[in-house]
Coordinates of C-alpha atoms in Angstrom, one line a residue:
X1 CA -10.8 -2.1 -2.0
X2 CA -9.5 -4.3 -4.8
X3 CA -6.1 -3.1 -6.0
X4 CA -5.9 -3.1 -9.8
X5 CA -2.3 -3.0 -11.1
X6 CA -1.1 -0.7 -13.9
X7 CA 0.0 -2.2 -17.2
X8 CA 2.2 0.8 -17.9
X9 CA 4.3 2.4 -15.1
X10 CA 2.7 5.6 -13.7
X11 CA 5.9 7.7 -14.1
X12 CA 5.9 6.7 -17.8
X13 CA 2.3 7.9 -18.1
X14 CA 3.1 11.2 -16.4
X15 CA 6.1 11.8 -18.7
X16 CA 3.8 11.0 -21.6
X17 CA 1.4 13.8 -20.6
X18 CA -1.2 12.0 -18.4
X19 CA -2.2 14.5 -15.6
X20 CA -5.5 13.2 -14.2
X21 CA -5.9 10.1 -12.0
X22 CA -8.1 8.6 -14.8
X23 CA -5.1 8.8 -17.1
X24 CA -2.7 7.2 -14.7
X25 CA -4.2 3.9 -13.8
X26 CA -7.1 1.6 -14.9
X27 CA -10.6 2.3 -13.6
X28 CA -10.7 1.4 -9.9
X29 CA -6.9 1.6 -9.6
X30 CA -6.7 5.1 -8.2
X31 CA -7.9 6.0 -4.7
X32 CA -7.6 9.7 -3.9
X33 CA -7.0 10.2 -0.2
X34 CA -7.8 13.4 1.8
X35 CA -4.7 15.5 2.8
X36 CA -3.3 15.4 6.3
X37 CA -5.3 12.4 7.4
X38 CA -4.3 9.1 9.1
X39 CA -5.1 6.2 6.9
X40 CA -5.2 2.6 8.2
X41 CA -4.7 -0.2 5.7
X42 CA -5.0 -4.0 6.3
X43 CA -3.4 -6.1 3.5
X44 CA -4.4 -9.7 3.3
X45 CA -2.4 -12.5 1.8
X46 CA -4.7 -14.4 -0.6
X47 CA -4.1 -17.8 -2.0
X48 CA -2.3 -17.6 -5.3
X49 CA -1.0 -14.1 -4.8
X50 CA 2.0 -14.9 -2.6
X51 CA 3.9 -17.5 -4.7
X52 CA 7.3 -18.1 -3.2
X53 CA 6.2 -17.4 0.4
X54 CA 5.7 -14.2 2.4
X55 CA 5.7 -11.1 0.1
X56 CA 7.0 -7.6 1.0
X57 CA 5.0 -4.4 0.4
X58 CA 6.1 -0.8 0.5
X59 CA 4.5 2.6 0.1
X60 CA 6.5 4.9 -2.2
X61 CA 7.8 8.2 -0.6
X62 CA 6.3 7.4 2.8
X63 CA 7.0 5.5 5.9
X64 CA 4.3 4.0 8.0
X65 CA 3.5 2.5 11.4
X66 CA 3.0 -1.2 11.6
X67 CA 0.2 -1.6 14.1
X68 CA -0.1 -5.3 13.6
X69 CA 2.5 -7.6 12.1
X70 CA 1.8 -10.7 10.0
X71 CA 1.7 -13.7 12.2
X72 CA 0.5 -11.7 15.3
X73 CA -2.9 -11.1 16.7
X74 CA -1.7 -8.2 18.8
X75 CA -2.2 -4.6 17.8
X76 CA 0.2 -1.9 19.0
X77 CA -1.4 1.5 18.9
X78 CA 0.8 3.1 21.5
X79 CA 4.3 2.5 20.2
X80 CA 4.1 0.9 16.7
X81 CA 7.3 0.2 14.8
X82 CA 7.9 2.6 11.9
X83 CA 8.9 1.0 8.5
X84 CA 9.0 1.5 4.8
X85 CA 8.6 -2.2 3.9
X86 CA 6.5 -4.9 5.6
X87 CA 5.8 -8.6 4.9
X88 CA 2.2 -9.5 4.3
X89 CA 2.8 -13.0 5.7
X90 CA 1.6 -16.4 4.6
X91 CA -1.6 -17.2 2.7
X92 CA -4.6 -16.2 4.9
X93 CA -2.5 -13.8 7.1
X94 CA -2.6 -10.0 7.0
X95 CA -0.7 -7.0 8.2
X96 CA -2.2 -3.6 9.4
X97 CA -0.4 -0.3 9.0
X98 CA -1.1 3.4 9.3
X99 CA 0.3 6.4 7.5
X100 CA -0.4 10.1 7.2
X101 CA -1.3 11.7 3.9
X102 CA 1.1 14.6 4.3
X103 CA 3.2 14.0 1.2
X104 CA 1.0 14.7 -1.9
X105 CA 1.8 12.9 -5.1
X106 CA 1.2 9.9 -7.2
X107 CA 2.6 7.5 -4.6
X108 CA 1.9 3.9 -5.0
X109 CA 1.4 0.9 -2.7
X110 CA 3.8 -1.5 -4.3
X111 CA 4.0 -5.3 -4.1

């Protein structure tokens, strides 16, 4: 899924009366997730997007389990570390994390 960034902050749009997902972000920028499900995400560092070195990501209003850290090829499904911020690593690297959709709201993956 390609992440399309907002040009106006989501909270500002909500305070201005936007109530639908189409009113909050550009087309393709909103992904509605089913409630109470475990979602696994792999974020890849692409050339040109990580100027200045490894870049942190965080998921608003949620913590997540890092099942594979950047720079590692090992997945930990048994006892993954729980975080609210993770580094995506260097260009060409990636990180994999899981979270549960048990906190409804317009929460954003932020970089």
